mmCIF file of C-alpha atoms and ligand atoms in Angstrom:
data_model
loop_
_atom_site.group_PDB
_atom_site.id
_atom_site.type_symbol
_atom_site.label_atom_id
_atom_site.label_comp_id
_atom_site.label_asym_id
_atom_site.label_seq_id
_atom_site.Cartn_x
_atom_site.Cartn_y
_atom_site.Cartn_z
ATOM 1 C CA MET A 1 -6.380 -10.628 -21.644
ATOM 2 C CA VAL A 2 -10.073 -11.191 -21.513
ATOM 3 C CA VAL A 3 -11.665 -7.676 -21.435
ATOM 4 C CA PRO A 4 -15.487 -7.583 -20.720
ATOM 5 C CA SER A 5 -17.290 -5.433 -23.306
ATOM 6 C CA PRO A 6 -18.703 -2.091 -21.884
ATOM 7 C CA ASN A 7 -22.224 -3.405 -22.402
ATOM 8 C CA HIS A 8 -21.473 -6.484 -20.253
ATOM 9 C CA PRO A 9 -24.516 -6.860 -18.112
ATOM 10 C CA ILE A 10 -22.324 -7.793 -15.175
ATOM 11 C CA HIS A 11 -21.853 -4.625 -12.924
ATOM 12 C CA ASN A 12 -19.687 -5.412 -10.031
ATOM 13 C CA GLN A 13 -16.111 -6.668 -9.798
ATOM 14 C CA LYS A 14 -17.134 -9.766 -7.967
ATOM 15 C CA GLU A 15 -19.596 -10.846 -10.607
ATOM 16 C CA ARG A 16 -17.113 -9.869 -13.386
ATOM 17 C CA ILE A 17 -14.125 -11.685 -11.959
ATOM 18 C CA LYS A 18 -16.283 -14.776 -11.315
ATOM 19 C CA SER A 19 -17.657 -15.101 -14.853
ATOM 20 C CA ILE A 20 -14.608 -14.113 -16.874
ATOM 21 C CA GLY A 21 -11.848 -15.228 -14.365
ATOM 22 C CA VAL A 22 -8.683 -13.128 -13.388
ATOM 23 C CA PRO A 23 -7.109 -11.245 -16.001
ATOM 24 C CA VAL A 24 -4.552 -13.193 -18.256
ATOM 25 C CA ILE A 25 -1.550 -11.590 -19.528
ATOM 26 C CA ASP A 26 0.149 -13.180 -22.433
ATOM 27 C CA LEU A 27 3.612 -11.933 -22.416
ATOM 28 C CA SER A 28 4.138 -13.100 -26.120
ATOM 29 C CA ASN A 29 1.653 -10.378 -27.237
ATOM 30 C CA LYS A 30 2.863 -7.026 -28.756
ATOM 31 C CA ARG A 31 4.415 -4.774 -25.912
ATOM 32 C CA SER A 32 2.003 -1.923 -26.090
ATOM 33 C CA ILE A 33 -0.981 -4.254 -25.614
ATOM 34 C CA VAL A 34 0.778 -6.008 -22.813
ATOM 35 C CA SER A 35 1.707 -2.876 -20.966
ATOM 36 C CA ASP A 36 -1.752 -1.557 -21.151
ATOM 37 C CA SER A 37 -3.219 -4.717 -20.071
ATOM 38 C CA ILE A 38 -1.035 -5.095 -17.085
ATOM 39 C CA VAL A 39 -1.727 -1.553 -16.032
ATOM 40 C CA LYS A 40 -5.560 -2.242 -16.189
ATOM 41 C CA ALA A 41 -5.357 -5.370 -14.332
ATOM 42 C CA CYS A 42 -3.297 -3.567 -11.480
ATOM 43 C CA GLU A 43 -5.904 -0.960 -11.372
ATOM 44 C CA GLU A 44 -8.911 -3.181 -11.348
ATOM 45 C CA TYR A 45 -7.809 -6.204 -9.177
ATOM 46 C CA GLY A 46 -4.052 -5.680 -8.146
ATOM 47 C CA PHE A 47 -3.834 -9.113 -9.503
ATOM 48 C CA PHE A 48 -3.292 -10.999 -12.820
ATOM 49 C CA LYS A 49 -2.034 -14.286 -14.306
ATOM 50 C CA VAL A 50 0.992 -14.311 -16.740
ATOM 51 C CA ILE A 51 1.356 -16.946 -19.408
ATOM 52 C CA ASN A 52 4.347 -17.394 -21.913
ATOM 53 C CA HIS A 53 6.482 -15.976 -19.286
ATOM 54 C CA GLY A 54 9.717 -17.433 -20.609
ATOM 55 C CA ILE A 55 10.996 -19.109 -17.421
ATOM 56 C CA SER A 56 12.105 -22.626 -18.137
ATOM 57 C CA LYS A 57 10.354 -25.639 -16.787
ATOM 58 C CA ASP A 58 13.684 -26.881 -15.533
ATOM 59 C CA ILE A 59 14.341 -24.014 -13.329
ATOM 60 C CA ILE A 60 10.894 -24.221 -11.878
ATOM 61 C CA SER A 61 10.983 -28.031 -11.391
ATOM 62 C CA ASN A 62 14.499 -27.995 -9.912
ATOM 63 C CA MET A 63 13.230 -25.573 -7.430
ATOM 64 C CA GLU A 64 10.131 -27.493 -6.721
ATOM 65 C CA ASN A 65 12.188 -30.761 -6.145
ATOM 66 C CA GLU A 66 14.505 -29.094 -3.624
ATOM 67 C CA ALA A 67 11.317 -27.856 -1.635
ATOM 68 C CA HIS A 68 9.755 -31.249 -1.697
ATOM 69 C CA ASP A 69 12.955 -32.835 -0.405
ATOM 70 C CA PHE A 70 13.180 -30.388 2.343
ATOM 71 C CA PHE A 71 9.470 -30.706 3.529
ATOM 72 C CA ALA A 72 9.716 -34.582 3.353
ATOM 73 C CA LYS A 73 12.467 -34.625 6.043
ATOM 74 C CA PRO A 74 11.502 -35.434 9.466
ATOM 75 C CA SER A 75 10.511 -32.634 11.675
ATOM 76 C CA ARG A 76 13.473 -32.547 13.950
ATOM 77 C CA GLU A 77 15.671 -32.031 10.720
ATOM 78 C CA LYS A 78 13.400 -29.201 9.421
ATOM 79 C CA LEU A 79 13.356 -27.394 12.855
ATOM 80 C CA LYS A 80 17.116 -26.954 12.542
ATOM 81 C CA ALA A 81 16.379 -24.549 9.642
ATOM 82 C CA GLY A 82 14.181 -22.528 11.989
ATOM 83 C CA PRO A 83 12.766 -20.681 13.577
ATOM 84 C CA ALA A 84 11.414 -18.164 11.010
ATOM 85 C CA THR A 85 11.814 -15.035 13.053
ATOM 86 C CA PRO A 86 12.199 -13.521 10.564
ATOM 87 C CA LEU A 87 14.097 -16.036 8.227
ATOM 88 C CA GLY A 88 14.131 -19.819 8.003
ATOM 89 C CA TYR A 89 11.685 -22.579 8.651
ATOM 90 C CA GLY A 90 8.446 -21.960 10.387
ATOM 91 C CA ILE A 91 5.446 -24.024 11.102
ATOM 92 C CA LYS A 92 1.884 -22.871 11.762
ATOM 93 C CA ASN A 93 3.052 -19.479 13.425
ATOM 94 C CA ILE A 94 3.060 -16.869 10.742
ATOM 95 C CA GLY A 95 4.930 -13.584 11.868
ATOM 96 C CA PHE A 96 5.403 -12.323 15.387
ATOM 97 C CA ASN A 97 1.969 -11.535 16.559
ATOM 98 C CA GLY A 98 0.021 -14.809 17.042
ATOM 99 C CA ASP A 99 -1.133 -15.422 13.448
ATOM 100 C CA PHE A 100 -1.535 -19.101 12.731
ATOM 101 C CA GLY A 101 -2.108 -21.170 9.641
ATOM 102 C CA GLU A 102 -2.310 -24.772 8.572
ATOM 103 C CA VAL A 103 1.159 -24.324 6.871
ATOM 104 C CA GLU A 104 4.735 -24.934 7.175
ATOM 105 C CA TYR A 105 7.195 -22.751 5.176
ATOM 106 C CA LEU A 106 10.749 -21.710 4.330
ATOM 107 C CA LEU A 107 11.422 -18.086 4.243
ATOM 108 C CA LEU A 108 14.687 -16.961 2.477
ATOM 109 C CA HIS A 109 16.466 -13.661 1.855
ATOM 110 C CA THR A 110 17.419 -13.558 -1.989
ATOM 111 C CA ASN A 111 20.854 -12.298 -1.143
ATOM 112 C CA PRO A 112 23.316 -15.078 -2.505
ATOM 113 C CA HIS A 113 25.299 -14.860 0.595
ATOM 114 C CA SER A 114 22.405 -15.468 2.831
ATOM 115 C CA ILE A 115 21.101 -18.412 0.642
ATOM 116 C CA SER A 116 24.670 -19.993 0.802
ATOM 117 C CA GLN A 117 24.730 -19.753 4.601
ATOM 118 C CA ARG A 118 21.063 -21.019 5.241
ATOM 119 C CA SER A 119 21.341 -23.759 2.612
ATOM 120 C CA LYS A 120 23.591 -25.676 5.126
ATOM 121 C CA SER A 121 20.782 -26.242 7.497
ATOM 122 C CA ILE A 122 18.121 -26.941 4.791
ATOM 123 C CA SER A 123 19.862 -29.426 2.398
ATOM 124 C CA ASN A 124 22.216 -32.277 2.467
ATOM 125 C CA ASP A 125 23.684 -30.963 -0.715
ATOM 126 C CA PRO A 126 24.006 -27.219 0.198
ATOM 127 C CA ILE A 127 25.957 -26.116 -2.994
ATOM 128 C CA LYS A 128 23.287 -27.767 -5.321
ATOM 129 C CA PHE A 129 20.378 -26.078 -3.136
ATOM 130 C CA SER A 130 22.053 -22.782 -3.494
ATOM 131 C CA ASN A 131 22.646 -23.174 -7.345
ATOM 132 C CA VAL A 132 18.941 -24.056 -7.819
ATOM 133 C CA VAL A 133 17.597 -21.332 -5.562
ATOM 134 C CA ASN A 134 19.790 -18.616 -6.994
ATOM 135 C CA ASP A 135 18.758 -19.750 -10.641
ATOM 136 C CA TYR A 136 15.142 -19.447 -9.683
ATOM 137 C CA ILE A 137 15.665 -16.038 -8.045
ATOM 138 C CA GLU A 138 17.517 -14.666 -11.052
ATOM 139 C CA ALA A 139 14.618 -15.933 -13.284
ATOM 140 C CA VAL A 140 11.868 -14.630 -11.249
ATOM 141 C CA ARG A 141 13.556 -11.317 -10.484
ATOM 142 C CA ASP A 142 14.054 -10.682 -14.091
ATOM 143 C CA LEU A 143 10.447 -11.436 -14.824
ATOM 144 C CA THR A 144 9.345 -9.250 -12.079
ATOM 145 C CA CYS A 145 11.555 -6.278 -13.351
ATOM 146 C CA GLU A 146 10.267 -6.838 -16.892
ATOM 147 C CA MET A 147 6.700 -6.537 -15.601
ATOM 148 C CA LEU A 148 7.632 -3.359 -13.567
ATOM 149 C CA GLU A 149 9.145 -1.819 -16.782
ATOM 150 C CA LEU A 150 5.971 -2.685 -18.751
ATOM 151 C CA ILE A 151 3.933 -1.156 -15.897
ATOM 152 C CA ALA A 152 6.137 2.235 -16.151
ATOM 153 C CA GLU A 153 5.715 2.216 -19.953
ATOM 154 C CA GLY A 154 1.806 1.638 -19.436
ATOM 155 C CA LEU A 155 1.749 4.685 -17.129
ATOM 156 C CA TRP A 156 3.732 6.946 -19.546
ATOM 157 C CA VAL A 157 6.464 7.353 -17.031
ATOM 158 C CA PRO A 158 9.569 8.525 -18.687
ATOM 159 C CA ASP A 159 12.043 6.519 -16.528
ATOM 160 C CA LYS A 160 11.089 3.067 -17.321
ATOM 161 C CA SER A 161 13.151 1.514 -14.571
ATOM 162 C CA ILE A 162 11.520 3.784 -11.949
ATOM 163 C CA PHE A 163 10.103 0.624 -9.983
ATOM 164 C CA SER A 164 12.397 -2.066 -11.364
ATOM 165 C CA LYS A 165 15.523 -0.437 -10.137
ATOM 166 C CA LEU A 166 14.285 -0.663 -6.531
ATOM 167 C CA ILE A 167 14.307 -4.570 -6.900
ATOM 168 C CA ARG A 168 17.573 -4.833 -9.032
ATOM 169 C CA ASP A 169 19.512 -2.729 -6.384
ATOM 170 C CA VAL A 170 22.204 -5.081 -4.637
ATOM 171 C CA ASP A 171 20.794 -4.179 -1.404
ATOM 172 C CA SER A 172 17.081 -5.155 -2.396
ATOM 173 C CA ASP A 173 15.315 -6.836 0.631
ATOM 174 C CA SER A 174 13.532 -9.257 -1.567
ATOM 175 C CA ILE A 175 12.578 -12.687 -0.277
ATOM 176 C CA ILE A 176 11.448 -16.053 -1.380
ATOM 177 C CA ARG A 177 8.731 -17.964 0.462
ATOM 178 C CA ILE A 178 7.822 -21.683 -0.059
ATOM 179 C CA ASN A 179 4.537 -22.689 1.488
ATOM 180 C CA HIS A 180 3.645 -26.150 2.147
ATOM 181 C CA TYR A 181 0.078 -27.135 3.376
ATOM 182 C CA PRO A 182 0.092 -30.793 4.379
ATOM 183 C CA SER A 183 -3.042 -32.568 5.332
ATOM 184 C CA SER A 184 -1.164 -33.893 8.385
ATOM 185 C CA LEU A 185 -1.199 -30.418 9.889
ATOM 186 C CA GLN A 186 -4.911 -30.164 9.621
ATOM 187 C CA HIS A 187 -7.014 -31.277 12.614
ATOM 188 C CA MET A 188 -10.297 -33.325 12.037
ATOM 189 C CA SER A 189 -13.081 -30.772 11.848
ATOM 190 C CA ASN A 190 -16.714 -30.639 10.600
ATOM 191 C CA ASN A 191 -15.577 -27.921 8.321
ATOM 192 C CA ASN A 192 -13.122 -29.282 6.048
ATOM 193 C CA ASN A 193 -12.028 -25.873 4.730
ATOM 194 C CA ARG A 194 -9.380 -24.327 6.970
ATOM 195 C CA ILE A 195 -7.270 -21.322 6.979
ATOM 196 C CA GLY A 196 -3.869 -22.181 5.475
ATOM 197 C CA PHE A 197 -2.636 -18.513 5.253
ATOM 198 C CA GLY A 198 -4.932 -16.006 6.660
ATOM 199 C CA ALA A 199 -6.255 -12.753 4.610
ATOM 200 C CA HIS A 200 -3.650 -10.273 4.147
ATOM 201 C CA THR A 201 -2.126 -8.011 1.646
ATOM 202 C CA ASP A 202 1.585 -8.145 0.817
ATOM 203 C CA PRO A 203 3.724 -5.284 2.064
ATOM 204 C CA GLN A 204 6.341 -5.527 -1.040
ATOM 205 C CA ILE A 205 6.328 -3.913 -4.570
ATOM 206 C CA LEU A 206 5.367 -6.897 -6.981
ATOM 207 C CA ASN A 207 5.099 -10.501 -6.054
ATOM 208 C CA LEU A 208 5.183 -13.642 -8.268
ATOM 209 C CA LEU A 209 3.281 -16.867 -7.093
ATOM 210 C CA ARG A 210 3.672 -20.226 -8.585
ATOM 211 C CA SER A 211 2.052 -23.306 -7.107
ATOM 212 C CA ASN A 212 1.480 -26.892 -7.936
ATOM 213 C CA ASP A 213 -1.906 -28.059 -9.121
ATOM 214 C CA VAL A 214 -3.715 -27.980 -5.875
ATOM 215 C CA ASP A 215 -6.114 -25.106 -5.477
ATOM 216 C CA GLY A 216 -6.916 -22.978 -2.288
ATOM 217 C CA PHE A 217 -5.733 -19.560 -3.100
ATOM 218 C CA GLN A 218 -8.516 -16.952 -3.226
ATOM 219 C CA ILE A 219 -8.514 -12.999 -3.659
ATOM 220 C CA SER A 220 -10.870 -10.539 -2.282
ATOM 221 C CA VAL A 221 -12.181 -8.184 -4.874
ATOM 222 C CA GLU A 222 -14.959 -6.747 -2.420
ATOM 223 C CA ASP A 223 -14.790 -6.684 1.203
ATOM 224 C CA GLY A 224 -15.723 -10.041 2.532
ATOM 225 C CA VAL A 225 -16.238 -11.641 -0.853
ATOM 226 C CA TRP A 226 -13.670 -14.188 -1.697
ATOM 227 C CA VAL A 227 -13.003 -15.616 -5.250
ATOM 228 C CA PRO A 228 -11.185 -18.809 -5.724
ATOM 229 C CA VAL A 229 -8.088 -18.754 -8.102
ATOM 230 C CA PRO A 230 -7.624 -22.003 -9.869
ATOM 231 C CA SER A 231 -4.111 -23.215 -9.674
ATOM 232 C CA ASP A 232 -2.071 -23.362 -12.801
ATOM 233 C CA PRO A 233 1.496 -24.684 -12.498
ATOM 234 C CA ALA A 234 2.400 -23.553 -15.925
ATOM 235 C CA ALA A 235 1.632 -19.860 -15.059
ATOM 236 C CA PHE A 236 2.605 -17.279 -12.622
ATOM 237 C CA TYR A 237 0.252 -15.265 -10.671
ATOM 238 C CA VAL A 238 1.164 -11.653 -9.900
ATOM 239 C CA ASN A 239 0.014 -9.302 -7.117
ATOM 240 C CA VAL A 240 0.450 -5.620 -6.365
ATOM 241 C CA GLY A 241 1.981 -5.252 -2.877
ATOM 242 C CA ASP A 242 1.305 -2.254 -0.467
ATOM 243 C CA ALA A 243 4.563 -0.520 -1.689
ATOM 244 C CA LEU A 244 3.477 -0.231 -5.244
ATOM 245 C CA GLN A 245 0.002 0.927 -4.055
ATOM 246 C CA ALA A 246 1.822 3.826 -2.399
ATOM 247 C CA LEU A 247 4.297 4.326 -5.250
ATOM 248 C CA THR A 248 1.345 4.641 -7.710
ATOM 249 C CA ASN A 249 -0.509 7.146 -5.393
ATOM 250 C CA GLY A 250 -3.394 4.485 -4.895
ATOM 251 C CA ARG A 251 -3.894 4.079 -8.571
ATOM 252 C CA PHE A 252 -3.012 0.324 -8.139
ATOM 253 C CA SER A 253 -4.484 -1.580 -5.282
ATOM 254 C CA SER A 254 -2.744 -4.208 -3.151
ATOM 255 C CA VAL A 255 -4.992 -7.226 -3.407
ATOM 256 C CA LYS A 256 -6.157 -8.987 -0.294
ATOM 257 C CA HIS A 257 -5.647 -12.703 -0.431
ATOM 258 C CA ARG A 258 -5.520 -15.907 1.540
ATOM 259 C CA VAL A 259 -5.320 -19.610 1.337
ATOM 260 C CA LEU A 260 -7.788 -22.256 2.445
ATOM 261 C CA THR A 261 -6.781 -25.942 2.859
ATOM 262 C CA ASN A 262 -9.051 -28.972 2.543
ATOM 263 C CA SER A 263 -7.964 -32.075 4.447
ATOM 264 C CA ASN A 264 -9.683 -34.287 1.680
ATOM 265 C CA LYS A 265 -7.510 -33.004 -1.011
ATOM 266 C CA SER A 266 -3.817 -33.335 -1.923
ATOM 267 C CA THR A 267 -1.142 -30.912 -0.440
ATOM 268 C CA ARG A 268 -0.573 -27.410 -1.990
ATOM 269 C CA MET A 269 2.719 -26.079 -2.407
ATOM 270 C CA SER A 270 3.641 -22.689 -3.573
ATOM 271 C CA MET A 271 6.767 -20.648 -4.005
ATOM 272 C CA ILE A 272 6.415 -16.708 -3.736
ATOM 273 C CA TYR A 273 8.977 -14.124 -4.798
ATOM 274 C CA PHE A 274 8.435 -10.834 -3.095
ATOM 275 C CA GLY A 275 10.149 -8.118 -5.144
ATOM 276 C CA THR A 276 11.270 -5.579 -2.378
ATOM 277 C CA PRO A 277 13.254 -2.399 -2.100
ATOM 278 C CA PRO A 278 16.232 -1.757 -0.083
ATOM 279 C CA LEU A 279 15.845 -0.887 3.387
ATOM 280 C CA HIS A 280 16.991 2.611 2.926
ATOM 281 C CA ALA A 281 14.769 3.302 -0.183
ATOM 282 C CA CYS A 282 12.221 6.009 0.260
ATOM 283 C CA ILE A 283 8.634 4.924 -0.941
ATOM 284 C CA SER A 284 6.383 8.004 -1.942
ATOM 285 C CA PRO A 285 3.943 8.543 -4.736
ATOM 286 C CA ILE A 286 5.951 9.189 -7.920
ATOM 287 C CA PRO A 287 5.585 12.851 -9.212
ATOM 288 C CA GLU A 288 3.948 11.677 -12.512
ATOM 289 C CA LEU A 289 0.927 10.406 -10.524
ATOM 290 C CA VAL A 290 0.505 13.319 -8.058
ATOM 291 C CA THR A 291 -1.759 16.018 -9.410
ATOM 292 C CA PRO A 292 -3.783 18.975 -7.968
ATOM 293 C CA GLN A 293 -6.793 16.687 -8.596
ATOM 294 C CA LYS A 294 -5.127 13.636 -6.904
ATOM 295 C CA PRO A 295 -2.629 14.950 -4.308
ATOM 296 C CA SER A 296 -0.340 12.795 -2.632
ATOM 297 C CA GLN A 297 -2.365 9.940 -0.583
ATOM 298 C CA TYR A 298 0.844 8.693 1.363
ATOM 299 C CA ARG A 299 3.415 10.351 3.237
ATOM 300 C CA PRO A 300 7.024 9.305 2.268
ATOM 301 C CA PHE A 301 8.302 6.306 4.358
ATOM 302 C CA THR A 302 11.575 4.190 3.978
ATOM 303 C CA TRP A 303 11.203 0.364 3.428
ATOM 304 C CA ALA A 304 12.782 -0.064 6.739
ATOM 305 C CA GLU A 305 9.944 1.892 8.460
ATOM 306 C CA TYR A 306 7.315 -0.133 6.607
ATOM 307 C CA LYS A 307 8.853 -3.498 7.489
ATOM 308 C CA LYS A 308 8.971 -2.495 11.144
ATOM 309 C CA ALA A 309 5.165 -1.548 10.981
ATOM 310 C CA THR A 310 4.589 -4.882 9.284
ATOM 311 C CA TYR A 311 6.340 -6.787 12.001
ATOM 312 C CA ALA A 312 4.321 -4.833 14.739
ATOM 313 C CA LEU A 313 1.088 -5.638 13.294
ATOM 314 C CA ARG A 314 -1.136 -8.615 12.687
ATOM 315 C CA LEU A 315 -1.366 -10.173 9.240
ATOM 316 C CA SER A 316 -4.682 -8.753 8.357
ATOM 317 C CA ASP A 317 -4.095 -5.190 9.529
ATOM 318 C CA GLN A 318 -4.186 -2.477 6.993
ATOM 319 C CA ARG A 319 -0.658 -1.220 7.377
ATOM 320 C CA LEU A 320 -0.677 1.154 4.647
ATOM 321 C CA ASN A 321 -3.310 3.247 6.622
ATOM 322 C CA LEU A 322 -0.503 4.361 9.017
ATOM 323 C CA PHE A 323 1.251 6.234 6.207
ATOM 324 C CA SER A 324 -2.025 7.631 4.562
ATOM 325 C CA VAL A 325 -2.216 11.446 4.733
ATOM 326 C CA GLN A 326 -5.928 11.428 4.551
HETATM 327 C C1 LIG B 401 1.938 -15.592 1.184
HETATM 328 O O1 LIG B 401 2.809 -16.352 1.553
HETATM 329 O O2 LIG B 401 1.905 -14.416 1.543
HETATM 330 C C2 LIG B 401 0.608 -16.245 0.547
HETATM 331 O O3 LIG B 401 -0.253 -15.358 0.374
HETATM 332 C C3 LIG B 401 0.531 -17.533 0.460
HETATM 333 C C4 LIG B 401 0.053 -17.972 -1.014
HETATM 334 C C5 LIG B 401 0.176 -19.351 -1.246
HETATM 335 O O4 LIG B 401 0.764 -20.161 -0.440
HETATM 336 O O5 LIG B 401 -0.533 -19.838 -2.304
#
């Protein structure tokens, strides 16, 4: 990880992240260094890049090929996998409350039974599709859980699985989203940069994003200041979600992000694994991070309650505020 020296002349986060880039975590480094670096990145940015992650190129390219095949289908075929309310194929409409983006997407629950049911309307070879997606899900789930265990170690929490067990649970509500930003969706406009996916934080625990080599992803490290994150198909980008912000009593921040598309450029495609607790799981700040100096910032809530709040609000709304005790 690139760490600025304490005497670095750059004072604010925006200038720091612009000059040194987003934190890079090399998973082949010594475990204690990795866990400290991840905790620092989650505290400062709620965001980092992971290299030497150990997920095979085949698992990633098989998944990417299935996604390409799906998005290359004629519209009427793709629409058979929709509408994405809440799961399936969606186009332009994001969520239930009037948010739009220059994007088409597939949203899948990670439960193998659900994948197998959905695959029939997505692929001409549903068994192959299910196998490829399940292999990808298993790999990204393991990587996400590994990082959550490193986080617990870096926070000196005795139960190393305190966060990861929520995602490993058989009833986990985790999802996979595949976003495709084709230039055909973009209208002619004087301003070439258009919103592909509007500004938002993710509601879940920890999320893993992998994209092709087309840029467009940005994070906001200060209100209203957007920092472009260069794409890197060999790496994963990881972001803290609202639920992990609550579990860490606000020590980690759920980073705001968005995607801009540019009609002059090639098509961006991204795949995001959203590590999510079961519906019945109770989210509340873990006792190790609640002190007299820093009392609980959030009231306990179930994932089902939080999901309901998410569905009821716009993409850019700060839903976690509803559960704040301040
Ligand atoms: C999301 O799907 O929540 C995103 O933020 C989109 C990121 C991307 O497509 O690169």
